[in-house]
Coordinates of N, CA, C and O in Angstrom, one line a residue:
V8 N 233.1 138.8 -53.5 CA 232.3 138.2 -54.6 C 231.4 137.2 -53.9 O 231.8 136.3 -53.2
L9 N 230.1 137.4 -54.2 CA 229.1 136.4 -53.7 C 228.7 135.5 -54.9 O 227.9 135.9 -55.8
A10 N 229.2 134.3 -54.9 CA 229.0 133.4 -56.0 C 228.1 132.2 -55.5 O 228.2 131.8 -54.4
G11 N 227.2 131.8 -56.4 CA 226.3 130.7 -56.1 C 225.2 130.5 -57.0 O 224.7 129.3 -57.2
H12 N 224.7 131.5 -57.7 CA 223.6 131.4 -58.6 C 224.2 130.7 -59.9 O 225.4 130.8 -60.3
G13 N 223.3 129.9 -60.6 CA 223.7 129.2 -61.8 C 223.3 130.0 -63.1 O 223.5 129.4 -64.1
N14 N 222.9 131.2 -62.9 CA 222.5 132.0 -64.1 C 222.5 133.4 -63.7 O 222.9 133.8 -62.6
W15 N 222.0 134.3 -64.6 CA 222.0 135.8 -64.5 C 221.3 136.2 -63.2 O 220.3 135.6 -62.7
I16 N 221.9 137.3 -62.6 CA 221.3 137.9 -61.4 C 220.3 139.0 -62.0 O 220.7 139.8 -62.8
L17 N 219.1 138.9 -61.6 CA 218.0 139.8 -62.2 C 217.6 140.9 -61.2 O 217.0 141.9 -61.6
S18 N 217.7 140.7 -59.9 CA 217.3 141.6 -58.9 C 218.1 141.5 -57.6 O 218.6 140.4 -57.3
L19 N 218.1 142.6 -56.9 CA 218.9 142.7 -55.6 C 218.1 143.5 -54.6 O 217.4 144.5 -55.0
A20 N 218.2 143.2 -53.3 CA 217.6 144.1 -52.3 C 218.4 143.9 -51.0 O 218.7 142.7 -50.6
F21 N 218.8 145.0 -50.4 CA 219.5 144.9 -49.1 C 218.4 144.8 -48.0 O 217.3 145.3 -48.1
S22 N 218.8 144.0 -46.9 CA 217.9 144.0 -45.8 C 217.9 145.3 -45.1 O 218.8 146.2 -45.3
P23 N 216.8 145.6 -44.3 CA 216.7 146.9 -43.7 C 217.9 147.3 -42.8 O 218.3 148.5 -42.7
D24 N 218.6 146.3 -42.2 CA 219.7 146.6 -41.4 C 221.0 146.6 -42.2 O 222.1 146.9 -41.6
G25 N 221.0 146.3 -43.5 CA 222.1 146.4 -44.3 C 223.1 145.2 -44.2 O 224.2 145.2 -44.8
R26 N 222.8 144.2 -43.4 CA 223.7 143.1 -43.1 C 223.6 142.0 -44.1 O 224.4 141.1 -44.2
Q27 N 222.4 141.9 -44.8 CA 222.2 140.8 -45.7 C 221.8 141.4 -47.1 O 221.3 142.6 -47.2
L28 N 222.0 140.6 -48.1 CA 221.6 141.0 -49.5 C 220.8 139.8 -50.0 O 221.2 138.7 -49.9
A29 N 219.6 140.1 -50.6 CA 218.9 139.1 -51.3 C 219.1 139.3 -52.8 O 219.2 140.4 -53.3
S30 N 219.1 138.1 -53.5 CA 219.3 138.2 -55.0 C 218.3 137.2 -55.6 O 218.0 136.2 -55.1
G31 N 217.8 137.7 -56.8 CA 216.9 136.8 -57.6 C 217.6 136.5 -58.9 O 218.3 137.4 -59.4
S32 N 217.4 135.3 -59.4 CA 218.2 134.9 -60.6 C 217.3 134.2 -61.6 O 216.2 133.6 -61.3
A33 N 217.9 134.1 -62.8 CA 217.3 133.3 -63.9 C 217.5 131.8 -63.6 O 216.9 131.0 -64.4
D34 N 218.1 131.4 -62.6 CA 218.2 130.0 -62.2 C 217.0 129.5 -61.4 O 217.0 128.4 -60.9
H35 N 216.0 130.4 -61.3 CA 214.7 130.1 -60.6 C 214.8 130.1 -59.1 O 213.9 129.6 -58.4
T36 N 215.8 130.7 -58.6 CA 216.0 130.8 -57.1 C 216.2 132.2 -56.7 O 216.6 133.1 -57.5
A37 N 216.0 132.4 -55.4 CA 216.4 133.7 -54.7 C 217.4 133.2 -53.6 O 217.2 132.1 -53.1
R38 N 218.3 134.0 -53.3 CA 219.3 133.7 -52.3 C 219.5 134.8 -51.3 O 219.3 136.0 -51.7
L39 N 219.8 134.4 -50.1 CA 220.1 135.4 -49.0 C 221.5 135.3 -48.7 O 222.0 134.1 -48.4
W40 N 222.2 136.4 -48.6 CA 223.7 136.4 -48.4 C 224.0 137.2 -47.2 O 223.4 138.3 -46.9
D41 N 225.0 136.7 -46.4 CA 225.7 137.5 -45.3 C 226.7 138.4 -46.0 O 227.7 137.8 -46.5
I42 N 226.6 139.7 -45.9 CA 227.5 140.6 -46.6 C 228.9 140.5 -46.0 O 229.9 140.4 -46.7
E43 N 229.0 140.7 -44.7 CA 230.3 140.7 -44.0 C 231.1 139.4 -44.2 O 232.3 139.4 -44.4
G44 N 230.4 138.3 -44.1 CA 231.0 137.0 -44.2 C 231.2 136.5 -45.6 O 231.8 135.5 -45.8
S45 N 230.5 137.2 -46.5 CA 230.5 136.8 -47.9 C 230.1 135.4 -48.1 O 230.7 134.6 -48.9
K46 N 229.1 135.0 -47.4 CA 228.6 133.6 -47.6 C 227.1 133.5 -47.7 O 226.4 134.4 -47.3
P47 N 226.7 132.4 -48.4 CA 225.2 132.3 -48.6 C 224.6 131.8 -47.2 O 225.1 131.0 -46.5
L48 N 223.4 132.4 -47.0 CA 222.7 132.0 -45.7 C 221.5 131.0 -46.1 O 221.2 130.2 -45.3
R49 N 220.8 131.3 -47.2 CA 219.6 130.6 -47.5 C 219.4 130.6 -49.0 O 219.7 131.5 -49.7
V50 N 218.8 129.5 -49.5 CA 218.3 129.4 -50.9 C 216.8 129.3 -50.8 O 216.3 128.4 -50.2
F51 N 216.1 130.1 -51.6 CA 214.6 130.0 -51.7 C 214.3 129.4 -53.0 O 214.5 130.1 -54.1
A52 N 214.0 128.2 -53.0 CA 213.7 127.4 -54.3 C 212.2 127.1 -54.3 O 211.5 127.0 -53.3
G53 N 211.7 127.0 -55.6 CA 210.3 126.6 -55.8 C 209.7 127.3 -56.9 O 208.7 126.8 -57.4
H54 N 210.2 128.4 -57.4 CA 209.7 129.1 -58.5 C 210.0 128.3 -59.8 O 211.0 127.6 -59.9
G55 N 209.1 128.3 -60.7 CA 209.2 127.6 -62.0 C 209.7 128.5 -63.1 O 209.6 128.1 -64.3
G56 N 210.2 129.7 -62.8 CA 210.7 130.6 -63.8 C 211.7 131.6 -63.1 O 212.0 131.5 -61.9
W57 N 212.2 132.5 -64.0 CA 213.2 133.4 -63.5 C 212.6 134.2 -62.3 O 211.5 134.6 -62.3
V58 N 213.4 134.5 -61.3 CA 213.0 135.3 -60.2 C 213.5 136.8 -60.5 O 214.7 137.1 -60.4
R59 N 212.5 137.6 -61.0 CA 212.8 138.9 -61.5 C 212.8 140.0 -60.5 O 213.3 141.1 -60.7
S60 N 212.2 139.8 -59.3 CA 212.1 140.8 -58.3 C 212.2 140.2 -56.9 O 211.6 139.1 -56.7
V61 N 212.9 140.9 -56.0 CA 213.0 140.6 -54.6 C 212.8 141.8 -53.8 O 213.3 142.9 -54.2
A62 N 212.2 141.7 -52.6 CA 212.1 142.9 -51.7 C 211.9 142.3 -50.3 O 211.3 141.3 -50.1
Y63 N 212.5 143.1 -49.3 CA 212.3 142.8 -47.9 C 211.1 143.5 -47.3 O 210.8 144.7 -47.7
T64 N 210.5 142.9 -46.3 CA 209.5 143.7 -45.5 C 210.3 144.7 -44.7 O 211.6 144.5 -44.5
P65 N 209.7 145.8 -44.3 CA 210.4 146.8 -43.6 C 211.1 146.3 -42.3 O 212.2 146.8 -41.9
D66 N 210.6 145.3 -41.7 CA 211.3 144.7 -40.5 C 212.3 143.7 -40.8 O 213.0 143.2 -39.9
G67 N 212.4 143.3 -42.1 CA 213.4 142.3 -42.5 C 213.1 140.9 -42.2 O 213.9 140.0 -42.5
H68 N 211.9 140.6 -41.7 CA 211.5 139.2 -41.3 C 211.0 138.4 -42.5 O 210.9 137.1 -42.3
A69 N 210.7 139.0 -43.6 CA 210.2 138.3 -44.7 C 210.8 138.9 -46.0 O 211.2 140.0 -46.1
L70 N 210.8 138.0 -47.0 CA 211.3 138.4 -48.4 C 210.2 138.0 -49.3 O 209.6 136.9 -49.2
V71 N 209.9 138.9 -50.3 CA 208.9 138.6 -51.3 C 209.7 138.4 -52.6 O 210.6 139.2 -52.9
T72 N 209.3 137.5 -53.4 CA 209.9 137.2 -54.7 C 208.8 137.2 -55.8 O 207.7 136.7 -55.6
G73 N 209.1 137.7 -57.0 CA 208.2 137.7 -58.1 C 208.9 137.0 -59.3 O 210.1 137.2 -59.5
S74 N 208.2 136.2 -60.0 CA 208.8 135.3 -61.0 C 208.0 135.3 -62.3 O 206.9 135.6 -62.4
D75 N 208.8 134.7 -63.3 CA 208.2 134.4 -64.6 C 207.1 133.3 -64.5 O 206.3 133.2 -65.4
D76 N 207.1 132.6 -63.4 CA 206.0 131.5 -63.3 C 204.7 132.1 -62.9 O 203.8 131.4 -62.5
Q77 N 204.5 133.4 -62.9 CA 203.3 134.1 -62.6 C 202.9 134.1 -61.2 O 201.7 134.1 -60.9
T78 N 203.8 133.9 -60.3 CA 203.5 133.9 -58.9 C 204.4 134.9 -58.1 O 205.4 135.3 -58.5
V79 N 203.8 135.3 -57.0 CA 204.5 136.1 -55.9 C 204.6 135.2 -54.7 O 203.6 134.6 -54.3
R80 N 205.8 135.1 -54.1 CA 205.9 134.2 -53.0 C 206.5 135.0 -51.8 O 207.4 135.8 -52.0
L81 N 206.0 134.7 -50.6 CA 206.5 135.4 -49.4 C 207.2 134.4 -48.5 O 206.6 133.4 -48.2
W82 N 208.5 134.6 -48.2 CA 209.3 133.7 -47.5 C 209.7 134.3 -46.1 O 209.9 135.5 -46.0
D83 N 209.9 133.4 -45.2 CA 210.4 133.7 -43.9 C 211.9 133.8 -44.0 O 212.5 132.8 -44.3
T84 N 212.5 134.9 -43.7 CA 214.0 135.0 -43.8 C 214.8 134.3 -42.8 O 215.9 133.9 -43.0
K85 N 214.2 134.0 -41.6 CA 214.9 133.3 -40.6 C 214.9 131.8 -40.8 O 215.9 131.1 -40.6
T86 N 213.8 131.2 -41.3 CA 213.7 129.8 -41.4 C 213.8 129.3 -42.9 O 214.0 128.1 -43.2
G87 N 213.5 130.2 -43.8 CA 213.5 129.9 -45.2 C 212.2 129.3 -45.7 O 212.0 128.9 -46.9
E88 N 211.2 129.2 -44.8 CA 209.9 128.6 -45.1 C 209.1 129.5 -46.0 O 209.1 130.7 -45.8
L89 N 208.3 128.9 -46.9 CA 207.3 129.6 -47.7 C 206.1 130.0 -46.8 O 205.5 129.1 -46.3
R90 N 205.8 131.3 -46.6 CA 204.7 131.7 -45.8 C 203.4 131.9 -46.7 O 202.4 131.5 -46.2
H91 N 203.6 132.4 -47.9 CA 202.4 132.5 -48.8 C 202.8 132.4 -50.2 O 203.9 132.8 -50.6
Y92 N 201.9 131.8 -51.0 CA 202.0 131.5 -52.4 C 200.9 132.4 -53.0 O 199.8 132.0 -52.9
L93 N 201.2 133.5 -53.6 CA 200.2 134.4 -54.1 C 200.1 134.2 -55.6 O 201.0 134.4 -56.4
Q94 N 198.9 133.7 -56.0 CA 198.7 133.4 -57.4 C 197.6 134.3 -57.9 O 196.7 134.7 -57.2
G95 N 197.6 134.5 -59.2 CA 196.5 135.3 -59.8 C 197.1 136.3 -60.8 O 196.3 137.1 -61.4
T96 N 198.4 136.3 -61.0 CA 198.9 137.2 -62.1 C 198.8 136.5 -63.4 O 198.7 135.2 -63.5
M97 N 198.7 137.2 -64.5 CA 198.5 136.6 -65.8 C 199.8 136.6 -66.6 O 199.9 136.0 -67.6
R98 N 200.8 137.3 -66.1 CA 202.1 137.4 -66.8 C 203.2 137.3 -65.7 O 202.9 137.3 -64.6
W99 N 204.5 137.3 -66.2 CA 205.5 137.3 -65.2 C 205.6 138.5 -64.3 O 205.1 139.6 -64.8
V100 N 206.1 138.4 -63.1 CA 206.1 139.5 -62.2 C 207.5 140.2 -62.2 O 208.5 139.6 -61.9
D101 N 207.5 141.5 -62.7 CA 208.7 142.2 -62.8 C 209.0 143.1 -61.6 O 210.2 143.3 -61.4
L102 N 208.0 143.6 -60.9 CA 208.3 144.6 -59.9 C 207.5 144.2 -58.6 O 206.4 143.7 -58.7
I103 N 208.1 144.5 -57.5 CA 207.5 144.3 -56.2 C 207.9 145.4 -55.2 O 209.0 145.9 -55.2
Q104 N 206.9 145.9 -54.4 CA 207.1 146.9 -53.5 C 206.3 146.7 -52.2 O 205.1 146.5 -52.4
F105 N 206.9 146.8 -51.1 CA 206.2 146.7 -49.8 C 205.7 148.1 -49.4 O 206.3 149.1 -49.6
S106 N 204.5 148.1 -48.7 CA 204.0 149.3 -48.1 C 205.0 149.6 -46.9 O 205.6 148.7 -46.4
P107 N 205.0 150.9 -46.5 CA 205.9 151.2 -45.4 C 205.7 150.4 -44.1 O 206.6 150.2 -43.3
D108 N 204.4 150.0 -43.8 CA 204.2 149.2 -42.6 C 204.3 147.7 -42.8 O 204.2 147.0 -41.9
G109 N 204.6 147.3 -44.0 CA 204.8 145.9 -44.3 C 203.6 145.1 -44.4 O 203.7 143.8 -44.5
R110 N 202.4 145.7 -44.4 CA 201.2 144.9 -44.4 C 200.6 144.6 -45.8 O 199.8 143.8 -45.9
M111 N 201.1 145.4 -46.8 CA 200.7 145.2 -48.1 C 201.9 145.0 -49.0 O 203.0 145.6 -48.7
V112 N 201.8 144.3 -50.1 CA 202.8 144.2 -51.1 C 202.1 144.5 -52.5 O 201.0 144.0 -52.7
M113 N 202.8 145.3 -53.3 CA 202.3 145.6 -54.6 C 203.1 144.9 -55.6 O 204.4 144.9 -55.5
S114 N 202.5 144.3 -56.6 CA 203.3 143.6 -57.7 C 202.8 144.1 -59.0 O 201.7 144.5 -59.2
A115 N 203.7 144.1 -60.0 CA 203.4 144.5 -61.4 C 204.0 143.6 -62.4 O 205.1 143.1 -62.1
S116 N 203.3 143.4 -63.5 CA 203.8 142.5 -64.5 C 204.1 143.4 -65.8 O 203.5 144.5 -65.9
I117 N 204.9 142.8 -66.7 CA 205.2 143.5 -67.9 C 203.9 143.7 -68.7 O 203.8 144.7 -69.5
G118 N 202.9 142.9 -68.5 CA 201.6 143.1 -69.2 C 200.8 144.3 -68.7 O 199.8 144.6 -69.3
G119 N 201.2 145.0 -67.6 CA 200.6 146.2 -67.2 C 199.7 146.0 -65.9 O 199.3 146.9 -65.3
A120 N 199.5 144.7 -65.5 CA 198.6 144.5 -64.3 C 199.4 144.9 -63.0 O 200.5 144.6 -62.9
V121 N 198.7 145.6 -62.2 CA 199.2 146.0 -60.9 C 198.3 145.5 -59.8 O 197.1 145.7 -59.9
R122 N 198.8 144.7 -58.9 CA 198.0 144.1 -57.8 C 198.5 144.4 -56.5 O 199.7 144.6 -56.3
L123 N 197.5 144.5 -55.5 CA 197.9 144.8 -54.2 C 197.4 143.6 -53.3 O 196.3 143.2 -53.4
W124 N 198.4 143.1 -52.5 CA 198.2 141.9 -51.8 C 198.2 142.2 -50.3 O 199.0 143.0 -49.8
D125 N 197.5 141.4 -49.5 CA 197.6 141.4 -48.0 C 198.7 140.4 -47.6 O 198.6 139.3 -47.9
V126 N 199.6 140.9 -46.8 CA 200.8 140.1 -46.4 C 200.4 139.1 -45.4 O 200.8 137.9 -45.5
D127 N 199.5 139.4 -44.5 CA 199.1 138.4 -43.4 C 198.3 137.3 -44.0 O 198.6 136.1 -43.6
S128 N 197.4 137.5 -44.8 CA 196.5 136.4 -45.4 C 197.0 135.9 -46.7 O 196.7 134.7 -47.0
G129 N 197.8 136.7 -47.4 CA 198.2 136.2 -48.8 C 197.1 136.5 -49.8 O 197.3 136.1 -51.0
G130 N 196.1 137.1 -49.4 CA 194.9 137.4 -50.3 C 195.1 138.6 -51.2 O 195.8 139.6 -50.8
L131 N 194.5 138.6 -52.3 CA 194.5 139.8 -53.2 C 193.5 140.8 -52.7 O 192.3 140.5 -52.4
L132 N 194.0 142.0 -52.4 CA 193.2 143.1 -52.0 C 192.6 143.9 -53.1 O 191.4 144.1 -53.1
H133 N 193.4 144.2 -54.1 CA 192.9 145.0 -55.2 C 193.6 144.7 -56.5 O 194.9 144.6 -56.5
L134 N 192.9 144.7 -57.6 CA 193.6 144.7 -58.9 C 193.5 146.2 -59.3 O 192.4 146.7 -59.7
L135 N 194.6 146.9 -59.2 CA 194.6 148.3 -59.4 C 194.6 148.7 -60.9 O 194.1 149.7 -61.3
Q136 N 195.3 147.9 -61.7 CA 195.4 148.2 -63.1 C 195.5 146.9 -63.9 O 196.2 146.0 -63.5
D137 N 194.8 146.8 -65.0 CA 194.8 145.6 -65.8 C 195.0 146.0 -67.2 O 194.2 146.7 -67.8
R138 N 196.0 145.4 -67.8 CA 196.3 145.5 -69.2 C 196.4 146.9 -69.8 O 195.8 147.2 -70.8
Q139 N 197.0 147.8 -69.1 CA 197.3 149.1 -69.7 C 198.6 148.9 -70.4 O 198.8 147.9 -71.1
A140 N 199.6 149.8 -70.3 CA 200.9 149.7 -70.9 C 201.8 149.0 -69.9 O 201.5 148.9 -68.7
P141 N 202.9 148.4 -70.3 CA 203.8 147.8 -69.3 C 204.2 148.7 -68.2 O 204.5 149.9 -68.4
T142 N 204.2 148.2 -67.0 CA 204.5 149.0 -65.8 C 206.0 148.9 -65.5 O 206.6 147.8 -65.6
R143 N 206.6 150.1 -65.3 CA 208.1 150.2 -65.1 C 208.5 150.6 -63.7 O 209.6 150.5 -63.3
A144 N 207.5 151.2 -62.9 CA 207.9 151.7 -61.6 C 206.7 151.6 -60.6 O 205.6 151.7 -61.0
L145 N 207.0 151.3 -59.4 CA 206.0 151.2 -58.3 C 206.5 152.0 -57.1 O 207.7 152.0 -56.8
T146 N 205.6 152.5 -56.3 CA 205.9 153.1 -55.0 C 204.7 153.3 -54.2 O 203.5 153.3 -54.7
F147 N 204.9 153.4 -52.9 CA 203.8 153.7 -51.9 C 204.2 155.1 -51.3 O 205.4 155.5 -51.2
S148 N 203.1 155.9 -50.9 CA 203.4 157.1 -50.1 C 204.0 156.6 -48.8 O 203.9 155.5 -48.4
H149 N 204.6 157.6 -48.1 CA 205.2 157.3 -46.8 C 204.3 156.7 -45.7 O 204.7 155.9 -44.9
D150 N 203.0 157.1 -45.8 CA 202.1 156.5 -44.8 C 201.3 155.3 -45.4 O 200.5 154.7 -44.7
G151 N 201.6 154.9 -46.6 CA 201.0 153.7 -47.2 C 199.6 153.9 -47.7 O 199.0 153.0 -48.3
A152 N 199.1 155.1 -47.6 CA 197.7 155.4 -48.0 C 197.5 155.4 -49.5 O 196.4 155.2 -50.1
L153 N 198.6 155.8 -50.3 CA 198.5 155.9 -51.7 C 199.5 154.9 -52.3 O 200.6 154.7 -51.8
A154 N 199.1 154.3 -53.5 CA 200.0 153.4 -54.2 C 200.1 154.0 -55.6 O 199.1 154.5 -56.2
A155 N 201.3 154.0 -56.2 CA 201.4 154.6 -57.6 C 202.3 153.7 -58.5 O 203.1 152.9 -58.0
C156 N 202.0 153.8 -59.8 CA 202.8 153.1 -60.8 C 203.0 154.0 -62.0 O 202.2 154.9 -62.3
G157 N 204.2 153.8 -62.6 CA 204.5 154.5 -63.9 C 204.6 153.5 -65.0 O 205.1 152.4 -64.8
S158 N 204.0 153.9 -66.2 CA 203.9 152.9 -67.3 C 204.4 153.4 -68.6 O 204.7 154.6 -68.7
D159 N 204.5 152.5 -69.5 CA 205.0 152.9 -70.9 C 204.1 153.8 -71.6 O 204.4 154.3 -72.7
D160 N 202.9 154.1 -71.1 CA 201.9 155.0 -71.8 C 202.2 156.4 -71.3 O 201.4 157.3 -71.6
H161 N 203.3 156.7 -70.6 CA 203.8 158.0 -70.2 C 202.9 158.6 -69.1 O 202.9 159.8 -68.9
A162 N 202.2 157.7 -68.4 CA 201.4 158.2 -67.3 C 201.8 157.6 -66.0 O 202.3 156.5 -65.9
V163 N 201.5 158.3 -64.9 CA 201.6 157.8 -63.5 C 200.2 157.7 -63.0 O 199.4 158.7 -63.1
R164 N 199.8 156.6 -62.4 CA 198.5 156.4 -61.8 C 198.7 156.3 -60.3 O 199.6 155.6 -59.9
V165 N 197.8 156.9 -59.6 CA 197.8 156.9 -58.1 C 196.5 156.4 -57.6 O 195.4 156.9 -58.0
W166 N 196.5 155.4 -56.7 CA 195.3 154.8 -56.1 C 195.3 155.0 -54.6 O 196.3 155.1 -54.0
D167 N 194.1 155.0 -54.1 CA 193.9 154.8 -52.6 C 194.2 153.4 -52.3 O 193.4 152.5 -52.8
S168 N 195.2 153.1 -51.5 CA 195.5 151.6 -51.3 C 194.5 150.9 -50.4 O 194.4 149.7 -50.4
R169 N 193.7 151.6 -49.7 CA 192.6 151.0 -48.8 C 191.4 150.6 -49.6 O 190.9 149.5 -49.4
T170 N 191.0 151.4 -50.6 CA 189.8 151.1 -51.4 C 190.1 150.6 -52.8 O 189.2 150.0 -53.4
G171 N 191.3 150.9 -53.3 CA 191.6 150.5 -54.7 C 191.1 151.5 -55.7 O 191.3 151.3 -56.9
A172 N 190.6 152.6 -55.2 CA 190.0 153.6 -56.1 C 191.1 154.4 -56.8 O 192.1 154.8 -56.1
L173 N 191.0 154.7 -58.1 CA 192.0 155.5 -58.8 C 191.7 156.9 -58.4 O 190.6 157.5 -58.4
V174 N 192.8 157.6 -57.9 CA 192.7 159.0 -57.4 C 193.2 160.0 -58.5 O 192.5 161.0 -58.7
W175 N 194.3 159.7 -59.1 CA 194.8 160.6 -60.1 C 195.5 159.8 -61.2 O 196.1 158.8 -61.0
V176 N 195.5 160.4 -62.4 CA 196.3 160.0 -63.6 C 197.1 161.2 -63.9 O 196.5 162.3 -64.3
L177 N 198.4 161.1 -63.8 CA 199.3 162.2 -64.1 C 200.0 162.0 -65.4 O 200.7 161.0 -65.6
Q178 N 199.7 162.9 -66.3 CA 200.3 162.8 -67.7 C 201.3 163.9 -67.9 O 201.2 165.0 -67.3
G179 N 202.2 163.7 -68.8 CA 203.1 164.8 -69.1 C 204.4 164.4 -69.5 O 205.2 165.2 -70.1
H180 N 204.8 163.1 -69.3 CA 206.1 162.6 -69.8 C 206.0 162.4 -71.3 O 205.0 161.8 -71.8
H181 N 207.0 162.8 -72.0 CA 207.0 162.6 -73.5 C 208.3 162.1 -73.9 O 209.3 162.3 -73.3
G182 N 208.3 161.3 -75.0 CA 209.6 160.9 -75.5 C 209.9 159.5 -75.5 O 209.3 158.6 -75.2

């Protein structure tokens, strides 16, 4: 049992090597855990709301967190230092996904906005979708060239991640 959060656990992500687990909580923190030793390694504090999403870079050197405070934060997993404070969302951040090369991160909010961020600079690359239906799923293609989201409007949208251009809208889910 990994105990330490003061409220609900809302998100989990294993490190790429499987030795650590990151957790996001309604206590406004994310934590990094050593799985084998069952001990906390680091606490990432600073969010002003629930930490709804956590994800590792493919190399495991950074962790990204998304929160009710309308920010995305990129943390160094070795030092615990905040590398980037990504601002510009209009609602809380529910979903986060790294590109396969770790150079971009995609975030989505319950309000439907999907944003693509540059990991090195912390800058916004593209606002892919704004105020459609709530977004429930995110993914990148294996080469990172395409970014996709699935929403409550029963559609999957696919963009070119380099240009931000909408490539396809796939419809057909019902119910």
